[in-house]
Short mmCIF file of C-alpha atoms and ligand atoms in Angstrom, two decimals:
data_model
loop_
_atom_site.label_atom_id
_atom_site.label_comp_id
_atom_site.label_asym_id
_atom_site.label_seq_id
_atom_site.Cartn_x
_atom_site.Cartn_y
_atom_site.Cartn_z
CA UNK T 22 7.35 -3.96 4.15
CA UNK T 23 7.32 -7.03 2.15
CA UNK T 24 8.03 -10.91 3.49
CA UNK T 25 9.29 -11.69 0.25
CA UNK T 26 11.92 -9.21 0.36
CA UNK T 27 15.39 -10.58 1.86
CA UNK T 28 18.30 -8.39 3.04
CA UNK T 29 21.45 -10.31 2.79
CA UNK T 30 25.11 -8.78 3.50
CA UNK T 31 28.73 -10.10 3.68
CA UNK T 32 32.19 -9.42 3.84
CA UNK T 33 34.98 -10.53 1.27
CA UNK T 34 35.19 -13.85 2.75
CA UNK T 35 31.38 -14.49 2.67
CA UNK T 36 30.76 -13.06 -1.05
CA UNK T 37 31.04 -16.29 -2.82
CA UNK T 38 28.31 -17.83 -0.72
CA UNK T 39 26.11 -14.73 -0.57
CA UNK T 40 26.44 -14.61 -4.13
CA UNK T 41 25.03 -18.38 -4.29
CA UNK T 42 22.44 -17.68 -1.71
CA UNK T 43 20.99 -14.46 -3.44
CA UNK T 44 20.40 -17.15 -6.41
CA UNK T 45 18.65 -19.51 -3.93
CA UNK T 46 16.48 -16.65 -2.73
CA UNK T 47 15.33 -15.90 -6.55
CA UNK T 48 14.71 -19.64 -7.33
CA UNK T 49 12.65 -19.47 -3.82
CA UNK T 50 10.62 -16.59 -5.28
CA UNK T 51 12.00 -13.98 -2.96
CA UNK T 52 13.15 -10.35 -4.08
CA UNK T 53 17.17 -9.55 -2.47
CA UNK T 54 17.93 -7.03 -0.98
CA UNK T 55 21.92 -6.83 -1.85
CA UNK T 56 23.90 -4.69 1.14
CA UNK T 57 27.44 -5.84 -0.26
CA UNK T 58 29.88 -6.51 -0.52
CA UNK T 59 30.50 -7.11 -4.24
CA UNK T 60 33.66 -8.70 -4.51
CA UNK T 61 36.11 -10.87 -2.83
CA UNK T 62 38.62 -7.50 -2.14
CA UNK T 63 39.39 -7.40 1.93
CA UNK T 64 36.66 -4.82 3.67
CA UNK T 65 35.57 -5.24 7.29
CA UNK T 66 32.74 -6.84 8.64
CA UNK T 67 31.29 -4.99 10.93
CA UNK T 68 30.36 -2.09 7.91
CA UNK T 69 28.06 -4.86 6.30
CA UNK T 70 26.73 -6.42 9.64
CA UNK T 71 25.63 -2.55 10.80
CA UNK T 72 24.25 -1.95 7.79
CA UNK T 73 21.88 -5.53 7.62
CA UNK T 74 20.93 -4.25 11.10
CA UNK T 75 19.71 -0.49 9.84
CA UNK T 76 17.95 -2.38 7.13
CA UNK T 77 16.26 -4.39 9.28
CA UNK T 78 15.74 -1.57 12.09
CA UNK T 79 14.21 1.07 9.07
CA UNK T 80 11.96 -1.76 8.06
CA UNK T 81 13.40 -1.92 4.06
CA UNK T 82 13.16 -5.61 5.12
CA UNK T 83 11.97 -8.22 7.65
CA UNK T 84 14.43 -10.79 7.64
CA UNK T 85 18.23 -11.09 6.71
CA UNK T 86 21.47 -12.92 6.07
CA UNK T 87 24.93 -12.36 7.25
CA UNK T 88 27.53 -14.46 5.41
CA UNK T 89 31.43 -13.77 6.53
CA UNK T 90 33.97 -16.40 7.29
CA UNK T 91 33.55 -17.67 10.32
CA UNK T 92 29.53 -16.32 10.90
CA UNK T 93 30.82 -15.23 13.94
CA UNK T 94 32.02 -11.36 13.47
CA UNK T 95 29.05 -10.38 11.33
CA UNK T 96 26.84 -11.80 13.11
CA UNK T 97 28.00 -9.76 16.16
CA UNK T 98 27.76 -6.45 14.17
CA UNK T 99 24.38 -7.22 13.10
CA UNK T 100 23.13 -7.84 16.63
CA UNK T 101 24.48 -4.64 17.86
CA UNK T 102 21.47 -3.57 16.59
CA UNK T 103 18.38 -3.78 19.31
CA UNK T 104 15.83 -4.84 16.24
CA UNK T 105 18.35 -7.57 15.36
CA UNK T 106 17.69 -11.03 16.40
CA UNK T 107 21.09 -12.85 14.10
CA UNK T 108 20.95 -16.55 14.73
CA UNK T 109 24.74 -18.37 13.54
CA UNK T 110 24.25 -21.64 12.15
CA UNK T 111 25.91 -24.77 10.70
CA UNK T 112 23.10 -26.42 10.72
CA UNK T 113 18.96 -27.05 9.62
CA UNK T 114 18.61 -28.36 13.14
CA UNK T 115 19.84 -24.57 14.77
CA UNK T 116 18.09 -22.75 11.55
CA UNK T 117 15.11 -24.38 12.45
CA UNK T 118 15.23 -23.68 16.24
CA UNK T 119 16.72 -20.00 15.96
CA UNK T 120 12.93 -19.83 14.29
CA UNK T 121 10.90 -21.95 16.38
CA UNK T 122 12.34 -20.11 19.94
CA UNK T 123 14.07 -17.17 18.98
CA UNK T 124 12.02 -15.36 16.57
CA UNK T 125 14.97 -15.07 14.74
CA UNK T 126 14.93 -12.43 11.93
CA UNK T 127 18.56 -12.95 10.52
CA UNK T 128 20.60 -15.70 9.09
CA UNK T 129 24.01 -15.54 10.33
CA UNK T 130 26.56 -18.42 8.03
CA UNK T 131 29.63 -18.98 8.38
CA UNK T 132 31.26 -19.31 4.26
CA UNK T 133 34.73 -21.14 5.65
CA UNK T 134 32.55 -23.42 8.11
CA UNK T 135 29.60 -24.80 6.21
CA UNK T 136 29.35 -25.98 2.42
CA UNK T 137 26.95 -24.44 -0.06
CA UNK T 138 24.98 -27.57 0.34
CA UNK T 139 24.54 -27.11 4.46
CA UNK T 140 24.35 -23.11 3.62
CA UNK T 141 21.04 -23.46 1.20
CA UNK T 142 19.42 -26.05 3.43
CA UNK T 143 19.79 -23.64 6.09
CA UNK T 144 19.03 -20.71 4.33
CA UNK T 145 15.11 -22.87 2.75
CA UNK T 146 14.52 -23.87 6.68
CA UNK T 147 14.91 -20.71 8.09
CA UNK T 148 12.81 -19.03 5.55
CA UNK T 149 9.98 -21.76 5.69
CA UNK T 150 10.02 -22.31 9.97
CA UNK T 151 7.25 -20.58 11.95
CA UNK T 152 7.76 -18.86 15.04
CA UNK T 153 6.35 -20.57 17.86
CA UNK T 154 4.78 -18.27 20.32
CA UNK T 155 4.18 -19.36 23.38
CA UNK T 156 6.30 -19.57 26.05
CA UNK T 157 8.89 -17.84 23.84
CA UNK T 158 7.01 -14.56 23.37
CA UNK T 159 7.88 -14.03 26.48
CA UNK T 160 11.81 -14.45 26.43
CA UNK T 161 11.68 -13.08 23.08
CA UNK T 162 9.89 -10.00 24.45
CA UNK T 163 13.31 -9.89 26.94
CA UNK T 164 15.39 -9.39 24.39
CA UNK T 165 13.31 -6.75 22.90
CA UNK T 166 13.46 -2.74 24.28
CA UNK T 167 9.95 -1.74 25.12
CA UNK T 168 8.24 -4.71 24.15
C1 LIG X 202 38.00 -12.24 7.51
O1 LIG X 202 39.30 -12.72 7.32
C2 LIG X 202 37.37 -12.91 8.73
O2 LIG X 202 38.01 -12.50 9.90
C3 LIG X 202 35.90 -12.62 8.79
O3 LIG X 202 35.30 -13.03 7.61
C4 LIG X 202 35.13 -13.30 9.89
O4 LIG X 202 35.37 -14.66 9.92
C5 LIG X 202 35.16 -12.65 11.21
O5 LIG X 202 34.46 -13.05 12.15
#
């Protein structure tokens, strides 16, 4: 599996700014992995959310981003998957953190919450924040079946 590939997903009201963030990725150098949707006509979030989480779960990539309106909804279907770790932010402070303690493997944004401004700054810290280790391991091992 490649780090430099990036599975991103959203519902109607999170295309726009998936749209601008799959840009972001490709001036960052990573490859995007598009799950849909591809337009701004009404589909349900949970469909896009499940399927970021079987991406991530088959291992056709590492790391993630939800986008619907709120953050909240997709981000809740992606983490019904067990190999999901979705973090929601609005900001670098909780994209950094979801990293640093969490381990946190998707990007959950929310498009009607945070401007495109917030939503790339986000989007460069997550990718660029190391997991700490540590102490964390072990609550991150918690969260994770069999580990
Ligand atoms: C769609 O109207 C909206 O409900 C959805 O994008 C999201 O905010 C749900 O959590």
């Amino acid at each position: 599996m490649s780090d430099t590939l990036v599975a991103v997903a959203s519902d109607h009201a999170g295309f726009a700014l998936k749209r601008l963030l799959c840009a972001e990725l490709e001036v960052l150098g990573y490859r995007v992995l598009d799950l849909g949707t591809d337009s701004e006509d009404s589909v349900d979030y949970p469909d896009f959310g499940m399927a970021l989480g079987e991406a991530i779960a088959g291992g056709r990539a590492s790391r993630g981003v939800v986008v619907c309106g709120t953050g909240i909804g997709i981000s809740i279907a992606a983490n019904r998957n067990p190999a999901v770790r979705a973090a929601l932010c609005h900001d670098t402070t909780s994209a950094r953190l979801c990293r640093e303690h969490n381990d946190a493997n998707v990007l959950a944004l929310g498009a009607r919450l945070v401007g495109e401004e917030v939503a790339r700054d986000c989007l460069r810290v997550f990718l660029s924040t190391a997991f700490a280790g540590g102490r964390h391991q072990r609550r991150v091992d918690k969260l994770t079946p069999g580990a």
